[in-house]
C-alpha cells in the first residue's frame, strides 16, 4: 500500500493537479491507498474511483502489434536485430496511429534518418 500511495503522490505532483477519475484494477492495496489519501486530504473527495481490469490495459494492447509480428519470427539472435526490428514496427504503428505529422518531410527526406528525426522531434 505504501508503494501505491507513493505512486499516486508522485503522479499528482507530476501532473500538478489531482485527477478527476482514477481507474484501478482489482488490486486491493490501490483501492485502500486511494481511500486513505482521500481521508488525509491528499485527493479531493469528489475524485471518482472506478474499477476495471480492462481499462488500464491500453498500454498492453498497444504492444499487441509487436507481439503478433515478432512471435512468428521465432526470436532474434542478436540484440541489435531485435532493437532495429521492434523500432521499425513501432515507427509504422505510430505513423498509423497519427501520433506525429510527416507533412514536414520533403520527398528528399524520405530516407530513414530524416523520418526518425521527424518522429522523435514530434514526441
PDB file of C-alpha atoms in Angstrom:
ATOM      1  CA  UNK A   1       0.000   0.000   0.000  1.00  0.00           C
ATOM      2  CA  UNK A   2       2.921   2.331   0.670  1.00  0.00           C
ATOM      3  CA  UNK A   3       4.115   1.843  -2.890  1.00  0.00           C
ATOM      4  CA  UNK A   4       0.646   2.665  -4.237  1.00  0.00           C
ATOM      5  CA  UNK A   5       0.488   5.845  -2.145  1.00  0.00           C
ATOM      6  CA  UNK A   6       3.961   6.862  -3.309  1.00  0.00           C
ATOM      7  CA  UNK A   7       2.957   6.253  -6.924  1.00  0.00           C
ATOM      8  CA  UNK A   8      -0.216   8.325  -6.655  1.00  0.00           C
ATOM      9  CA  UNK A   9       1.588  11.136  -4.837  1.00  0.00           C
ATOM     10  CA  UNK A  10       4.299  11.248  -7.489  1.00  0.00           C
ATOM     11  CA  UNK A  11       1.718  11.175 -10.292  1.00  0.00           C
ATOM     12  CA  UNK A  12      -0.268  14.027  -8.729  1.00  0.00           C
ATOM     13  CA  UNK A  13       2.892  16.079  -8.198  1.00  0.00           C
ATOM     14  CA  UNK A  14       3.987  15.447 -11.803  1.00  0.00           C
ATOM     15  CA  UNK A  15       0.583  16.435 -13.229  1.00  0.00           C
ATOM     16  CA  UNK A  16       0.278  19.472 -10.991  1.00  0.00           C
ATOM     17  CA  UNK A  17      -3.339  18.734 -10.089  1.00  0.00           C
ATOM     18  CA  UNK A  18      -5.252  15.744  -8.766  1.00  0.00           C
ATOM     19  CA  UNK A  19      -7.163  13.595 -11.252  1.00  0.00           C
ATOM     20  CA  UNK A  20     -10.918  13.747 -11.691  1.00  0.00           C
ATOM     21  CA  UNK A  21     -11.165   9.988 -12.185  1.00  0.00           C
ATOM     22  CA  UNK A  22      -8.876   7.137 -11.181  1.00  0.00           C
ATOM     23  CA  UNK A  23      -9.270   3.744 -12.813  1.00  0.00           C
ATOM     24  CA  UNK A  24      -7.949   0.867 -10.735  1.00  0.00           C
ATOM     25  CA  UNK A  25      -7.770  -2.845 -11.313  1.00  0.00           C
ATOM     26  CA  UNK A  26      -8.690  -5.363  -8.648  1.00  0.00           C
ATOM     27  CA  UNK A  27      -5.561  -4.845  -6.540  1.00  0.00           C
ATOM     28  CA  UNK A  28      -6.866  -4.119  -3.039  1.00  0.00           C
ATOM     29  CA  UNK A  29      -3.857  -2.065  -1.904  1.00  0.00           C
ATOM     30  CA  UNK A  30      -4.506   0.542  -4.603  1.00  0.00           C
ATOM     31  CA  UNK A  31      -8.127   0.959  -3.531  1.00  0.00           C
ATOM     32  CA  UNK A  32      -7.108   1.252   0.102  1.00  0.00           C
ATOM     33  CA  UNK A  33      -4.369   3.763  -0.729  1.00  0.00           C
ATOM     34  CA  UNK A  34      -6.845   5.975  -2.594  1.00  0.00           C
ATOM     35  CA  UNK A  35      -9.337   5.807   0.293  1.00  0.00           C
ATOM     36  CA  UNK A  36      -6.630   6.819   2.767  1.00  0.00           C
ATOM     37  CA  UNK A  37      -5.369   9.617   0.516  1.00  0.00           C
ATOM     38  CA  UNK A  38      -8.930  10.982   0.298  1.00  0.00           C
ATOM     39  CA  UNK A  39      -9.261  10.774   4.095  1.00  0.00           C
ATOM     40  CA  UNK A  40      -5.912  12.572   4.551  1.00  0.00           C
ATOM     41  CA  UNK A  41      -6.917  15.313   2.116  1.00  0.00           C
ATOM     42  CA  UNK A  42      -4.271  14.452  -0.483  1.00  0.00           C
ATOM     43  CA  UNK A  43      -7.016  13.660  -3.005  1.00  0.00           C
ATOM     44  CA  UNK A  44     -10.275  15.607  -3.329  1.00  0.00           C
ATOM     45  CA  UNK A  45     -13.349  13.818  -2.029  1.00  0.00           C
ATOM     46  CA  UNK A  46     -15.101  14.204  -5.411  1.00  0.00           C
ATOM     47  CA  UNK A  47     -12.407  12.169  -7.214  1.00  0.00           C
ATOM     48  CA  UNK A  48     -14.213   9.294  -8.867  1.00  0.00           C
ATOM     49  CA  UNK A  49     -12.712   5.844  -8.413  1.00  0.00           C
ATOM     50  CA  UNK A  50     -13.747   3.181 -10.876  1.00  0.00           C
ATOM     51  CA  UNK A  51     -12.659  -0.395 -11.023  1.00  0.00           C
ATOM     52  CA  UNK A  52     -11.996  -2.200 -14.286  1.00  0.00           C
ATOM     53  CA  UNK A  53      -9.338  -4.709 -15.118  1.00  0.00           C
ATOM     54  CA  UNK A  54      -9.615  -3.859 -18.826  1.00  0.00           C
ATOM     55  CA  UNK A  55      -9.479  -0.044 -18.962  1.00  0.00           C
ATOM     56  CA  UNK A  56      -5.946   0.119 -17.572  1.00  0.00           C
ATOM     57  CA  UNK A  57      -4.792  -2.408 -20.141  1.00  0.00           C
ATOM     58  CA  UNK A  58      -4.498   0.102 -23.034  1.00  0.00           C
ATOM     59  CA  UNK A  59      -0.706   0.138 -22.874  1.00  0.00           C
ATOM     60  CA  UNK A  60      -0.535  -3.639 -23.046  1.00  0.00           C
ATOM     61  CA  UNK A  61      -2.899  -3.601 -26.006  1.00  0.00           C
ATOM     62  CA  UNK A  62      -0.575  -1.171 -27.764  1.00  0.00           C
ATOM     63  CA  UNK A  63       2.145  -3.847 -27.748  1.00  0.00           C
ATOM     64  CA  UNK A  64      -0.099  -6.482 -29.312  1.00  0.00           C
ATOM     65  CA  UNK A  65       1.022  -5.441 -32.805  1.00  0.00           C
ATOM     66  CA  UNK A  66       4.675  -6.078 -31.958  1.00  0.00           C
ATOM     67  CA  UNK A  67       3.903  -9.400 -30.291  1.00  0.00           C
ATOM     68  CA  UNK A  68       1.967 -10.669 -33.296  1.00  0.00           C
ATOM     69  CA  UNK A  69       4.797  -9.770 -35.676  1.00  0.00           C
ATOM     70  CA  UNK A  70       7.726 -10.995 -33.595  1.00  0.00           C
ATOM     71  CA  UNK A  71       6.215 -14.293 -32.396  1.00  0.00           C
ATOM     72  CA  UNK A  72       6.286 -15.726 -35.904  1.00  0.00           C
ATOM     73  CA  UNK A  73       9.989 -14.846 -36.200  1.00  0.00           C
ATOM     74  CA  UNK A  74      10.892 -17.403 -33.509  1.00  0.00           C
ATOM     75  CA  UNK A  75      13.164 -14.978 -31.713  1.00  0.00           C
ATOM     76  CA  UNK A  76      16.228 -12.960 -32.558  1.00  0.00           C
ATOM     77  CA  UNK A  77      19.878 -13.971 -32.457  1.00  0.00           C
ATOM     78  CA  UNK A  78      21.288 -10.525 -31.739  1.00  0.00           C
ATOM     79  CA  UNK A  79      20.016  -7.697 -29.570  1.00  0.00           C
ATOM     80  CA  UNK A  80      20.761  -5.218 -32.371  1.00  0.00           C
ATOM     81  CA  UNK A  81      18.472  -7.135 -34.740  1.00  0.00           C
ATOM     82  CA  UNK A  82      15.675  -7.183 -32.187  1.00  0.00           C
ATOM     83  CA  UNK A  83      16.046  -3.479 -31.404  1.00  0.00           C
ATOM     84  CA  UNK A  84      16.062  -2.490 -35.073  1.00  0.00           C
ATOM     85  CA  UNK A  85      13.066  -4.654 -35.967  1.00  0.00           C
ATOM     86  CA  UNK A  86      10.985  -3.579 -32.984  1.00  0.00           C
ATOM     87  CA  UNK A  87      11.781   0.111 -33.511  1.00  0.00           C
ATOM     88  CA  UNK A  88      10.696  -0.201 -37.153  1.00  0.00           C
ATOM     89  CA  UNK A  89       7.428  -1.853 -36.162  1.00  0.00           C
ATOM     90  CA  UNK A  90       6.851   0.860 -33.544  1.00  0.00           C
ATOM     91  CA  UNK A  91       7.567   3.567 -36.125  1.00  0.00           C
ATOM     92  CA  UNK A  92       4.976   2.192 -38.537  1.00  0.00           C
ATOM     93  CA  UNK A  93       2.487   1.771 -35.697  1.00  0.00           C
ATOM     94  CA  UNK A  94       2.950   5.408 -34.619  1.00  0.00           C
ATOM     95  CA  UNK A  95       2.539   6.595 -38.221  1.00  0.00           C
ATOM     96  CA  UNK A  96      -0.684   4.567 -38.499  1.00  0.00           C
ATOM     97  CA  UNK A  97      -1.994   5.995 -35.224  1.00  0.00           C
ATOM     98  CA  UNK A  98      -1.217   9.527 -36.415  1.00  0.00           C
ATOM     99  CA  UNK A  99       0.963  10.414 -33.460  1.00  0.00           C
ATOM    100  CA  UNK A 100       3.082  12.813 -35.488  1.00  0.00           C
ATOM    101  CA  UNK A 101       2.956  14.733 -38.743  1.00  0.00           C
ATOM    102  CA  UNK A 102       5.064  13.621 -41.691  1.00  0.00           C
ATOM    103  CA  UNK A 103       3.882  16.584 -43.787  1.00  0.00           C
ATOM    104  CA  UNK A 104       7.039  18.476 -42.824  1.00  0.00           C
ATOM    105  CA  UNK A 105       9.133  15.983 -44.797  1.00  0.00           C
ATOM    106  CA  UNK A 106      10.065  16.715 -48.396  1.00  0.00           C
ATOM    107  CA  UNK A 107      10.432  13.914 -50.964  1.00  0.00           C
ATOM    108  CA  UNK A 108      14.206  14.100 -50.454  1.00  0.00           C
ATOM    109  CA  UNK A 109      13.750  13.500 -46.715  1.00  0.00           C
ATOM    110  CA  UNK A 110      12.213  10.056 -47.025  1.00  0.00           C
ATOM    111  CA  UNK A 111      15.421   8.298 -46.037  1.00  0.00           C
ATOM    112  CA  UNK A 112      15.380   6.655 -42.621  1.00  0.00           C
ATOM    113  CA  UNK A 113      17.374   9.220 -40.571  1.00  0.00           C
ATOM    114  CA  UNK A 114      15.113  12.068 -41.695  1.00  0.00           C
ATOM    115  CA  UNK A 115      11.975  10.110 -40.879  1.00  0.00           C
ATOM    116  CA  UNK A 116      13.356   9.165 -37.439  1.00  0.00           C
ATOM    117  CA  UNK A 117      14.281  12.794 -36.734  1.00  0.00           C
ATOM    118  CA  UNK A 118      10.778  13.907 -37.695  1.00  0.00           C
ATOM    119  CA  UNK A 119       9.279  11.228 -35.442  1.00  0.00           C
ATOM    120  CA  UNK A 120      11.487  11.959 -32.459  1.00  0.00           C
ATOM    121  CA  UNK A 121      11.047  15.716 -32.652  1.00  0.00           C
ATOM    122  CA  UNK A 122       7.243  15.397 -32.503  1.00  0.00           C
ATOM    123  CA  UNK A 123       7.001  13.305 -29.327  1.00  0.00           C
TER     124      UNK A 123
END
